[in-house]
Coordinates of C-alpha atoms and ligand atoms in Angstrom, one line a residue:
Chain A
X1 CA 14.9 -1.7 41.0
X2 CA 18.2 -0.1 42.2
X3 CA 20.8 0.6 39.5
X4 CA 23.6 -2.0 39.6
X5 CA 27.1 -1.9 38.7
X6 CA 27.9 -2.6 35.0
X7 CA 30.7 -5.0 36.2
X8 CA 28.5 -7.3 38.1
X9 CA 24.9 -6.7 36.9
X10 CA 23.3 -9.3 34.4
X11 CA 24.1 -8.7 30.7
X12 CA 20.4 -8.1 30.3
X13 CA 17.4 -7.7 32.5
X14 CA 13.9 -7.4 30.8
X15 CA 11.4 -6.0 33.1
X16 CA 7.7 -6.4 32.2
X17 CA 8.3 -5.0 28.7
X18 CA 5.3 -4.0 26.7
X19 CA 4.9 -2.9 23.1
X20 CA 1.5 -2.1 21.2
X21 CA 2.2 -0.9 17.8
X22 CA 0.6 2.0 16.3
X23 CA -1.7 -0.2 14.2
X24 CA -2.9 -1.8 17.7
X25 CA -0.9 -5.1 17.3
X26 CA 0.1 -6.0 20.8
X27 CA 3.5 -7.6 20.0
X28 CA 4.8 -7.8 23.8
X29 CA 2.5 -8.3 26.5
X30 CA 4.7 -7.5 29.5
X31 CA 7.7 -10.0 29.2
X32 CA 10.4 -10.3 31.9
X33 CA 13.7 -12.3 31.5
X34 CA 17.4 -12.1 32.7
X35 CA 20.5 -12.9 30.7
X36 CA 23.6 -13.6 32.8
X37 CA 27.1 -12.1 31.8
X38 CA 28.7 -14.6 29.5
X39 CA 25.8 -16.6 28.7
X40 CA 24.9 -17.8 25.0
X41 CA 21.1 -17.4 25.1
X42 CA 18.6 -18.5 22.8
X43 CA 15.4 -16.4 22.1
X44 CA 13.2 -18.7 20.1
X45 CA 9.6 -18.5 19.0
X46 CA 7.4 -18.8 15.9
X47 CA 7.0 -16.1 13.2
X48 CA 5.4 -13.0 14.6
X49 CA 6.1 -14.1 18.3
X50 CA 7.4 -10.8 19.2
X51 CA 11.3 -11.6 19.0
X52 CA 12.5 -8.8 16.6
X53 CA 10.2 -6.3 18.6
X54 CA 12.1 -7.1 21.7
X55 CA 15.3 -7.0 20.0
X56 CA 14.2 -3.4 18.5
X57 CA 13.4 -2.1 21.9
X58 CA 16.9 -3.4 23.3
X59 CA 18.5 -1.5 20.4
X60 CA 16.4 1.6 20.8
X61 CA 14.9 1.1 17.3
X62 CA 11.3 0.6 18.8
X63 CA 10.1 2.4 21.7
X64 CA 8.4 0.4 24.4
X65 CA 4.9 1.0 25.7
X66 CA 5.8 -0.2 29.1
X67 CA 8.4 -1.6 31.2
X68 CA 12.1 -1.3 30.8
X69 CA 15.3 -3.2 29.7
X70 CA 18.7 -2.8 31.4
X71 CA 21.9 -3.7 29.7
X72 CA 24.6 -4.5 32.2
X73 CA 22.5 -2.4 34.7
X74 CA 22.0 0.5 32.5
X75 CA 18.5 1.5 31.7
X76 CA 17.6 1.8 27.9
X77 CA 14.9 4.2 28.7
X78 CA 16.9 6.5 30.9
X79 CA 20.4 6.2 29.6
X80 CA 20.0 5.2 26.0
X81 CA 23.5 6.2 24.9
X82 CA 25.2 4.5 27.6
X83 CA 23.3 1.4 27.2
X84 CA 23.9 1.3 23.3
X85 CA 27.7 1.5 23.7
X86 CA 27.6 -2.0 25.1
X87 CA 25.5 -3.6 22.5
X88 CA 26.3 -5.2 18.8
X89 CA 23.2 -5.7 16.7
X90 CA 22.9 -8.0 13.9
X91 CA 19.3 -7.3 12.6
X92 CA 17.1 -9.8 10.8
X93 CA 16.8 -7.6 7.7
X94 CA 19.9 -6.4 5.6
X95 CA 20.3 -2.6 6.6
X96 CA 23.7 -1.3 5.2
X97 CA 24.0 1.0 2.2
X98 CA 24.3 -1.4 -0.7
X99 CA 26.3 1.1 -2.7
X100 CA 29.1 1.3 0.0
X101 CA 32.0 -0.9 0.4
X102 CA 32.1 -3.5 3.3
X103 CA 35.4 -1.7 4.6
X104 CA 33.7 1.6 4.6
X105 CA 30.6 0.2 6.2
X106 CA 32.6 -1.1 9.0
X107 CA 34.7 1.9 9.4
X108 CA 31.9 4.2 9.4
X109 CA 29.9 2.1 11.9
X110 CA 33.0 2.5 14.3
X111 CA 32.8 6.1 13.6
X112 CA 29.1 6.2 14.8
X113 CA 30.4 4.8 18.0
X114 CA 33.0 7.5 18.5
X115 CA 36.0 5.1 17.5
X116 CA 38.7 7.0 15.6
X117 CA 39.3 5.9 11.9
X118 CA 42.9 4.8 12.5
X119 CA 41.5 2.1 15.1
X120 CA 38.5 1.5 13.0
X121 CA 40.4 0.5 10.1
X122 CA 42.6 -2.1 11.9
X123 CA 39.4 -3.7 13.5
X124 CA 37.6 -3.6 10.1
X125 CA 40.4 -5.6 8.5
X126 CA 40.4 -8.0 11.7
X127 CA 36.8 -8.8 11.5
X128 CA 36.3 -8.7 7.9
X129 CA 39.3 -11.3 7.8
X130 CA 37.6 -13.4 10.5
X131 CA 34.4 -13.6 8.8
X132 CA 36.2 -14.4 5.4
X133 CA 34.9 -11.3 3.8
X134 CA 38.5 -9.6 3.2
X135 CA 38.6 -10.4 -0.5
X136 CA 35.3 -8.4 -0.9
X137 CA 36.2 -5.5 1.3
X138 CA 36.5 -3.0 -1.6
X139 CA 33.4 -4.2 -3.7
X140 CA 30.2 -2.6 -3.6
X141 CA 28.1 -4.4 -0.9
X142 CA 25.3 -5.2 -3.4
X143 CA 27.7 -7.5 -5.1
X144 CA 27.8 -9.7 -2.1
X145 CA 25.9 -13.1 -1.8
X146 CA 23.0 -13.3 0.8
X147 CA 25.3 -15.3 2.9
X148 CA 28.1 -12.7 2.6
X149 CA 25.7 -9.9 3.6
X150 CA 24.8 -11.6 6.6
X151 CA 28.5 -12.1 7.6
X152 CA 29.0 -8.6 6.9
X153 CA 26.3 -7.6 9.4
X154 CA 28.2 -9.6 11.9
X155 CA 31.5 -8.0 11.2
X156 CA 29.8 -4.5 11.6
X157 CA 28.3 -5.5 14.8
X158 CA 31.8 -6.4 16.2
X159 CA 33.3 -2.9 15.5
X160 CA 32.4 -1.4 18.8
X161 CA 33.5 -4.7 20.4
X162 CA 30.2 -5.2 22.2
X163 CA 29.8 -6.8 25.6
X164 CA 26.5 -8.0 24.4
X165 CA 26.0 -9.3 20.8
X166 CA 22.3 -9.7 19.6
X167 CA 21.8 -11.8 16.6
X168 CA 18.5 -11.8 15.1
X169 CA 18.3 -14.9 12.6
X170 CA 21.9 -14.5 11.6
X171 CA 21.9 -17.8 9.6
X172 CA 18.6 -17.4 7.8
X173 CA 19.1 -18.5 4.1
X174 CA 22.9 -19.4 4.9
X175 CA 24.2 -22.6 3.7
X176 CA 25.5 -25.2 6.0
X177 CA 29.2 -24.6 5.6
X178 CA 29.0 -20.9 6.2
X179 CA 26.3 -21.4 9.1
X180 CA 29.2 -23.5 10.8
X181 CA 31.7 -21.0 10.2
X182 CA 29.3 -18.5 11.8
X183 CA 28.7 -20.8 14.8
X184 CA 32.5 -21.1 15.1
X185 CA 33.1 -17.4 15.1
X186 CA 30.1 -16.7 17.5
X187 CA 31.3 -19.5 20.0
X188 CA 34.7 -17.8 19.9
X189 CA 33.5 -14.4 20.7
X190 CA 31.4 -16.0 23.5
X191 CA 34.3 -18.0 24.9
X192 CA 36.1 -14.7 25.0
X193 CA 33.5 -13.3 27.3
X194 CA 30.9 -11.7 25.1
X195 CA 27.4 -12.5 26.1
X196 CA 25.5 -13.5 23.2
X197 CA 21.6 -13.6 22.4
X198 CA 20.7 -15.6 19.3
X199 CA 17.2 -15.8 17.6
X200 CA 16.9 -18.7 15.1
X201 CA 14.4 -21.0 13.5
X202 CA 17.0 -23.7 13.1
X203 CA 16.5 -25.4 16.4
X204 CA 19.4 -27.9 16.1
X205 CA 21.6 -24.6 16.1
X206 CA 20.2 -23.4 19.3
X207 CA 20.5 -26.9 20.9
X208 CA 24.0 -27.0 19.9
X209 CA 25.2 -23.3 20.8
X210 CA 23.0 -22.0 23.7
X211 CA 23.2 -22.6 27.4
X212 CA 19.9 -21.1 28.3
X213 CA 16.7 -20.4 26.5
X214 CA 13.5 -18.5 26.4
X215 CA 10.7 -19.4 24.2
X216 CA 8.3 -16.5 23.2
X217 CA 4.8 -16.8 21.7
X218 CA 2.3 -14.3 21.1
X219 CA 4.3 -11.6 23.0
X220 CA 4.5 -13.8 26.2
X221 CA 7.4 -15.9 27.5
X222 CA 6.2 -19.6 27.5
X223 CA 9.3 -21.2 28.6
X224 CA 12.5 -19.6 30.2
X225 CA 15.1 -22.3 31.4
X226 CA 18.4 -24.1 30.7
X227 CA 18.7 -26.0 27.4
X228 CA 19.4 -29.2 29.6
X229 CA 16.5 -28.7 31.7
X230 CA 14.1 -28.2 28.8
X231 CA 15.6 -31.1 26.9
X232 CA 15.1 -33.2 30.1
X233 CA 11.2 -32.3 29.9
X234 CA 11.0 -34.2 26.5
X235 CA 9.1 -37.1 27.8
X236 CA 8.6 -38.8 24.6
X237 CA 10.8 -39.2 21.5
X238 CA 10.1 -40.4 18.2
X239 CA 12.7 -42.6 16.2
X240 CA 12.6 -43.6 12.5
X241 CA 13.7 -47.1 12.0
X242 CA 14.9 -48.5 8.7
X243 CA 14.2 -52.6 8.6
X244 CA 16.2 -55.1 6.9
X245 CA 13.0 -56.7 5.5
X246 CA 9.8 -55.4 4.6
X247 CA 7.2 -55.3 7.5
X248 CA 3.5 -55.5 6.6
X249 CA 2.0 -55.0 10.0
X250 CA 3.9 -53.6 12.9
X251 CA 3.9 -55.4 16.1
X252 CA 2.0 -54.1 19.3
X253 CA 4.6 -53.5 21.9
X254 CA 4.1 -52.6 25.5
X255 CA 4.6 -48.7 26.1
X256 CA 5.8 -48.2 22.7
X257 CA 3.7 -46.9 19.8
X258 CA 4.8 -48.5 16.5
X259 CA 3.6 -47.0 13.2
X260 CA 4.2 -48.0 9.6
X261 CA 5.5 -45.4 7.5
X262 CA 6.2 -47.5 4.4
X263 CA 7.5 -51.0 3.5
X264 CA 10.8 -50.7 5.3
X265 CA 10.2 -48.0 7.6
X266 CA 8.8 -47.7 11.1
X267 CA 8.2 -44.9 13.5
X268 CA 8.4 -45.6 17.3
X269 CA 7.2 -43.3 20.1
X270 CA 9.1 -44.1 23.0
X271 CA 8.8 -42.9 26.5
X272 CA 11.8 -41.6 28.1
X273 CA 11.4 -43.9 30.8
X274 CA 11.6 -46.8 28.5
X275 CA 15.1 -48.1 27.4
X276 CA 15.9 -48.6 23.7
X277 CA 17.3 -52.1 24.5
X278 CA 13.8 -53.3 25.2
X279 CA 12.5 -51.9 21.9
X280 CA 15.2 -53.8 20.1
X281 CA 14.7 -56.8 22.0
X282 CA 11.0 -56.8 21.3
X283 CA 11.6 -56.1 17.5
X284 CA 14.0 -59.0 17.3
X285 CA 11.6 -61.3 19.0
X286 CA 9.0 -60.5 16.1
X287 CA 11.7 -61.3 13.5
X288 CA 12.3 -57.5 12.7
X289 CA 15.8 -56.4 11.9
X290 CA 16.7 -52.7 12.3
X291 CA 19.4 -51.6 9.9
X292 CA 19.5 -47.9 11.0
X293 CA 17.7 -45.5 13.3
X294 CA 17.5 -41.7 13.7
X295 CA 15.5 -39.1 15.7
X296 CA 12.5 -38.1 13.7
X297 CA 13.2 -34.5 14.4
X298 CA 15.7 -32.8 16.6
X299 CA 14.8 -33.0 20.1
X300 CA 14.4 -29.3 20.8
X301 CA 12.2 -29.2 17.8
X302 CA 9.8 -31.6 19.2
X303 CA 9.6 -29.7 22.4
X304 CA 9.2 -26.5 20.6
X305 CA 6.2 -27.7 18.8
X306 CA 4.6 -29.0 21.7
X307 CA 5.1 -26.0 23.7
X308 CA 4.0 -23.4 21.0
X309 CA 1.2 -25.7 19.8
X310 CA 0.0 -26.3 23.4
X311 CA -0.1 -22.6 23.9
X312 CA -2.1 -22.2 20.8
X313 CA -4.6 -25.0 21.9
X314 CA -4.9 -23.6 25.1
X315 CA -5.7 -20.0 23.8
X316 CA -8.3 -21.4 21.4
X317 CA -10.0 -23.4 24.3
X318 CA -9.9 -20.1 26.3
X319 CA -11.5 -18.2 23.4
X320 CA -14.0 -20.6 22.9
Chain B
X1 CA 36.4 8.8 25.7
X2 CA 34.2 11.7 26.5
X3 CA 30.9 12.0 24.9
X4 CA 31.8 15.3 23.1
X5 CA 34.8 13.7 21.5
X6 CA 32.9 10.6 20.5
X7 CA 30.1 12.7 19.1
X8 CA 32.7 14.7 17.1
X9 CA 34.1 11.5 15.5
X10 CA 30.5 10.5 14.7
X11 CA 30.0 13.9 13.2
X12 CA 32.9 13.6 10.9
X13 CA 31.9 10.3 9.9
X14 CA 28.6 11.2 8.8
X15 CA 29.9 14.5 7.0
X16 CA 32.6 12.6 5.3
X17 CA 30.1 9.9 4.1
X18 CA 27.8 12.4 2.7
X19 CA 30.5 14.1 0.9
X20 CA 32.1 11.1 -0.6
X21 CA 28.6 10.3 -1.7
X22 CA 28.3 13.4 -3.6
X23 CA 31.6 13.0 -5.2
X24 CA 30.8 9.4 -6.1
X25 CA 27.8 10.3 -7.9
X26 CA 29.2 13.8 -9.3
X27 CA 27.3 13.3 -12.4
X28 CA 24.0 13.4 -10.7
X29 CA 24.9 16.0 -7.9
X30 CA 27.2 18.6 -9.5
X31 CA 26.8 18.4 -13.3
X32 CA 23.1 18.8 -13.8
X33 CA 22.5 22.2 -12.1
X34 CA 25.5 23.6 -14.0
X35 CA 23.8 22.6 -17.3
X36 CA 20.4 24.0 -16.2
X37 CA 21.8 27.2 -15.1
X38 CA 23.8 27.6 -18.3
X39 CA 20.8 27.3 -20.4
X40 CA 19.1 30.0 -18.2
X41 CA 22.3 32.4 -18.8
X42 CA 22.3 31.6 -22.5
X43 CA 18.5 32.3 -23.0
X44 CA 17.6 34.8 -20.3
X45 CA 20.9 36.4 -20.0
X46 CA 22.1 36.6 -23.4
X47 CA 19.2 36.3 -26.0
X48 CA 16.4 38.0 -24.0
X49 CA 18.6 40.0 -21.5
X50 CA 20.2 41.8 -24.5
X51 CA 17.0 43.5 -25.4
X52 CA 16.4 44.5 -21.7
X53 CA 17.9 47.7 -20.5
X54 CA 20.0 47.9 -17.2
X55 CA 18.7 47.5 -13.9
X56 CA 20.1 49.7 -11.2
X57 CA 23.1 50.2 -13.5
X58 CA 23.7 46.4 -14.0
X59 CA 23.0 44.5 -17.2
X60 CA 20.2 42.0 -17.0
X61 CA 22.8 39.1 -17.2
X62 CA 24.5 40.8 -14.2
X63 CA 21.5 41.3 -12.2
X64 CA 20.1 37.5 -12.5
X65 CA 23.4 36.0 -11.6
X66 CA 23.2 36.2 -7.8
X67 CA 19.6 34.9 -7.9
X68 CA 20.6 32.1 -10.1
X69 CA 23.3 31.0 -7.8
X70 CA 20.9 31.3 -4.8
X71 CA 18.3 29.2 -6.6
X72 CA 20.9 26.6 -7.2
X73 CA 22.3 26.6 -3.8
X74 CA 18.7 26.1 -2.2
X75 CA 17.5 23.4 -4.7
X76 CA 20.8 21.5 -4.3
X77 CA 20.9 21.8 -0.7
X78 CA 17.3 20.5 -0.4
X79 CA 17.6 17.8 -2.7
X80 CA 20.9 16.4 -1.4
X81 CA 19.7 15.9 2.2
X82 CA 16.2 14.8 1.3
X83 CA 17.2 12.2 -1.2
X84 CA 20.3 11.1 0.9
X85 CA 18.5 10.9 4.1
X86 CA 15.2 9.4 2.7
X87 CA 17.5 6.8 0.7
X88 CA 19.1 5.9 4.1
X89 CA 15.6 5.4 5.6
X90 CA 14.4 3.4 2.3
X91 CA 17.6 1.1 2.6
X92 CA 17.4 1.1 6.3
X93 CA 20.9 2.0 6.5
X94 CA 19.8 4.9 8.9
X95 CA 19.3 2.2 11.5
X96 CA 23.0 2.2 11.8
X97 CA 22.9 5.8 13.0
X98 CA 19.8 5.2 15.0
X99 CA 21.2 2.2 17.2
X100 CA 24.7 4.0 17.7
X101 CA 25.2 5.8 20.9
X102 CA 25.3 9.5 19.3
X103 CA 23.3 12.6 20.1
X104 CA 20.5 13.4 17.7
X105 CA 22.1 16.7 16.8
X106 CA 25.1 14.9 15.4
X107 CA 22.9 13.1 12.8
X108 CA 21.4 16.4 11.8
X109 CA 24.6 18.4 11.7
X110 CA 26.3 15.7 9.8
X111 CA 23.7 15.6 7.0
X112 CA 23.4 19.4 6.9
X113 CA 27.3 19.6 6.6
X114 CA 27.0 17.3 3.5
X115 CA 24.1 19.3 2.0
X116 CA 25.9 22.7 2.5
X117 CA 29.0 21.2 1.0
X118 CA 27.2 20.5 -2.0
X119 CA 25.1 23.6 -2.2
X120 CA 28.4 25.7 -2.1
X121 CA 30.1 23.6 -4.7
X122 CA 27.2 24.1 -7.1
X123 CA 27.1 27.9 -6.2
X124 CA 30.8 28.3 -7.0
X125 CA 30.5 26.3 -10.2
X126 CA 27.5 28.5 -11.2
X127 CA 29.6 31.6 -10.5
X128 CA 32.4 30.4 -12.6
X129 CA 30.0 29.7 -15.6
X130 CA 28.4 33.1 -15.1
X131 CA 32.0 34.6 -15.6
X132 CA 32.1 33.2 -19.2
X133 CA 29.0 35.4 -19.8
X134 CA 29.6 38.6 -17.9
X135 CA 32.1 40.3 -15.4
X136 CA 31.5 40.5 -11.7
X137 CA 33.4 41.5 -8.7
X138 CA 32.1 40.7 -5.3
X139 CA 31.2 43.8 -3.5
X140 CA 30.7 42.3 0.0
X141 CA 32.2 38.9 0.0
X142 CA 31.4 38.2 3.7
X143 CA 27.8 39.1 3.1
X144 CA 27.7 37.0 0.1
X145 CA 29.3 34.0 1.9
X146 CA 27.0 34.2 5.0
X147 CA 23.8 34.9 3.1
X148 CA 24.4 31.7 0.8
X149 CA 25.4 29.5 3.6
X150 CA 22.5 30.4 5.8
X151 CA 20.1 29.8 2.7
X152 CA 21.8 26.3 2.1
X153 CA 21.2 25.6 5.9
X154 CA 17.6 26.6 6.0
X155 CA 16.8 24.4 3.1
X156 CA 19.0 21.6 4.3
X157 CA 16.8 21.6 7.5
X158 CA 13.5 21.7 5.7
X159 CA 14.8 18.9 3.4
X160 CA 15.7 16.9 6.5
X161 CA 12.3 17.2 8.1
X162 CA 10.5 16.5 5.0
X163 CA 12.6 13.2 4.5
X164 CA 11.7 12.2 8.1
X165 CA 7.9 12.6 7.3
X166 CA 8.3 11.0 3.6
X167 CA 7.0 7.5 3.2
X168 CA 7.9 7.2 -0.7
X169 CA 10.4 8.9 -3.0
X170 CA 7.4 11.0 -4.3
X171 CA 6.9 12.6 -1.0
X172 CA 10.3 14.3 -1.1
X173 CA 9.4 15.9 -4.3
X174 CA 6.4 17.8 -2.9
X175 CA 8.3 20.6 -1.3
X176 CA 10.4 21.4 -4.3
X177 CA 7.3 21.4 -6.8
X178 CA 4.9 23.3 -4.6
X179 CA 7.1 25.5 -2.5
X180 CA 10.6 26.0 -3.6
X181 CA 10.1 26.5 -7.4
X182 CA 7.0 28.9 -7.2
X183 CA 8.8 30.9 -4.3
X184 CA 12.0 31.1 -6.1
X185 CA 10.4 32.3 -9.4
X186 CA 8.3 35.0 -7.5
X187 CA 11.4 35.6 -5.1
X188 CA 13.0 38.1 -7.3
X189 CA 15.5 36.0 -9.1
X190 CA 14.5 37.5 -12.5
X191 CA 13.3 41.0 -11.4
X192 CA 13.6 43.6 -8.8
X193 CA 10.2 43.9 -7.0
X194 CA 10.5 47.6 -7.4
X195 CA 9.3 47.0 -10.8
X196 CA 5.9 45.6 -9.5
X197 CA 3.0 47.6 -8.7
X198 CA 1.2 47.4 -5.3
X199 CA -0.2 45.0 -3.9
X200 CA 2.3 42.8 -5.6
X201 CA 5.2 44.4 -3.9
X202 CA 3.9 43.9 -0.3
X203 CA 2.9 40.5 -1.1
X204 CA 6.2 39.5 -2.5
X205 CA 7.6 40.7 0.9
X206 CA 6.1 37.7 2.6
X207 CA 8.2 35.5 0.4
X208 CA 11.3 34.3 2.5
X209 CA 13.3 33.4 -0.6
X210 CA 13.1 37.2 -1.8
X211 CA 15.4 38.0 1.3
X212 CA 17.8 35.2 0.4
X213 CA 18.1 36.3 -3.1
X214 CA 18.5 39.9 -2.2
X215 CA 20.9 39.6 0.6
X216 CA 23.1 37.6 -1.6
X217 CA 22.7 40.1 -4.5
X218 CA 23.7 42.7 -2.1
X219 CA 26.9 40.6 -1.3
X220 CA 27.6 40.4 -5.1
X221 CA 26.2 43.6 -6.4
X222 CA 25.8 45.9 -3.7
X223 CA 22.1 46.3 -4.5
X224 CA 18.9 44.9 -2.7
X225 CA 15.2 45.4 -2.5
X226 CA 15.1 44.7 1.2
X227 CA 17.2 45.8 4.2
X228 CA 19.9 43.3 4.5
X229 CA 20.7 43.3 8.3
X230 CA 17.2 42.5 9.4
X231 CA 16.9 40.0 6.4
X232 CA 20.1 38.1 7.8
X233 CA 18.5 38.0 11.1
X234 CA 15.3 36.4 10.0
X235 CA 17.5 33.8 8.2
X236 CA 19.4 33.1 11.4
X237 CA 15.9 32.9 13.2
X238 CA 14.8 30.3 10.4
X239 CA 17.9 28.3 11.0
X240 CA 17.2 28.1 14.8
X241 CA 13.5 27.4 14.7
X242 CA 14.0 24.4 12.1
X243 CA 17.2 23.2 13.7
X244 CA 15.1 23.0 17.1
X245 CA 12.2 21.4 15.2
X246 CA 14.5 18.8 13.5
X247 CA 16.0 17.8 16.7
X248 CA 12.8 17.6 18.4
X249 CA 11.5 15.2 15.8
X250 CA 14.6 13.2 15.8
X251 CA 14.3 12.8 19.6
X252 CA 10.6 11.7 19.1
X253 CA 11.9 9.2 16.3
X254 CA 9.1 10.7 13.9
X255 CA 9.3 8.4 10.7
X256 CA 12.3 6.6 12.2
X257 CA 11.5 4.7 15.2
X258 CA 8.4 2.4 15.5
Ligands
LIG1 N1 6.6 -1.9 12.7 C1 5.5 -2.7 12.9 N2 4.3 -2.2 12.9 C2 3.1 -2.7 13.1 N3 3.2 -4.0 13.6 C3 4.4 -4.8 13.6 C4 5.6 -4.2 13.3 N4 6.6 -5.0 13.4 C5 6.2 -6.2 13.7 N5 4.7 -6.0 14.0 C6 3.8 -6.9 14.4 O1 4.3 -7.5 15.7 C7 4.4 -8.9 15.9 C8 5.6 -9.5 16.4 O2 6.4 -9.2 15.2 P1 8.0 -9.5 15.5 O3 8.7 -9.0 14.2 O4 8.6 -8.9 16.7 O5 8.0 -11.1 15.3 P2 9.2 -12.2 15.3 O6 9.2 -12.9 16.4 O7 10.6 -11.4 15.1 O8 9.0 -13.0 13.9 P3 9.9 -13.5 12.8 O9 10.3 -14.9 13.3 O10 9.0 -13.8 11.7 O11 11.0 -12.6 12.6 C9 3.8 -9.4 14.5 O12 2.3 -9.6 14.8 C10 4.0 -8.3 13.6 O13 3.0 -8.3 12.5
LIG2 MG1 11.9 -11.5 13.6

């Protein structure tokens, strides 16, 4: 492919990327995907799918065994340094020196990118404040809580003001309030023009934040589409219904599978083509009053499980 | 911003961080070598040395000072870089540098600068301690400085390469135990090889540390068992060879990138 201009090229083009580790594990089996400039992109997949391997290759920590990736048109293989200038990385594992202070960690990080100390000090203060770490700026990093450490890695990744921010499970083990504040921060960064790639196992997070999505499993892309289109694929939804009175045997309804969970709880699997009004009408007709209703799982989660499990079963059948 | 000026900022960042680290843990980096060497001076210089005659016109105490300085320089340079760089690998903070857009030589040069800074600081401290036991005046200060700096760089590079391959903290102790300590003790720190019979004199000449100790001794006392010019050239050769090897290993990501 011909080199593209950094201003117009996609933020990321992954081209038939492969990785076989030294121990023989084939973590990526030739994957391709494109992330447009300004996108908020979800990279999802079960444990061991190859997400961190892909991110490792993009940040040059892992060397690919085939294919290439281009960051704003710049090849990671051929122009590593130029490509790295454009990336900010929040890795999955804590990787700063625990004996250093957050302020120094951020200022040094900027130094590695060639940013003079004066400018770096201003930026460090700005981002540590935005991530609500300023009161810890001069404490040893090991004194930070787990959630603070994750935020510190986000602040650090912002020091070179990257055009592409890659977050590998930034919210793992982070409480809901802090997670929300992280979402707020990252959404703001994205709104200001930074392209964001997010890996997470909290699917409601991906559903809320991301516009486009790729699902990777066993080193291959099993889905690469927009969030809207993916959610539209969900043909059946499962609702949990709480009833006013105990229900001994759930009625049989047309096109709706009803299951009794306990005395006052029912589960209803409804095809998307079916409307909910008919469900309530049918239940009323059987003398059942519904007091509350919720989705059994988040919609994306339901899809995710189907996609990934579908892939697994398919693979098993092939193997058999 | 040009790549060179960005690389220089990165170099200063690493060197500065290394020096801050040395000062932060000064009780581990600067004090222990001084205590060890003071004991050597008391025991070998004063107690035993008093019973040994002069060597080429110098008291035994005066004779061993340059070797002691070189020995501390070598050890501290090696220990500083290997423990700091392996520590960065162990804590994964090395990844901060590996993902940044800087050249490989910058990482190496930054760490070597830190190691040499500690080595020279310890060398000066040891010299100062020596002045409490004996009097010395540097005969060839420039040669003294050049030889001690080359010695520090050589063992910094060796320590860096060792740390790249190391998988656990024990691995970085292998070189000091099996190479540095025996070679320094047999490298003419405590004696002149002229005191030895053949074949030991010839065998000793295969020991690189002999050349480091003697060029430095020449700088301090003006005496040497080896010719100083060629010895310095060989040391420069070692610096180049190990430097090229280290940059090559960094480029391949040995022990660093999977
Ligand atoms: N350094 C390594 N050496 C050998 N195999 C590895 C290495 N790193 C990862 N793997 C293997 O590669 C595969 C993909 O791992 P990877 O870390 O990319 O998964 P992931 O999608 O990030 O998973 P998770 O959600 O658990 O973080 C796994 O089988 C893993 O065991
Ligand atoms: Mg991972």
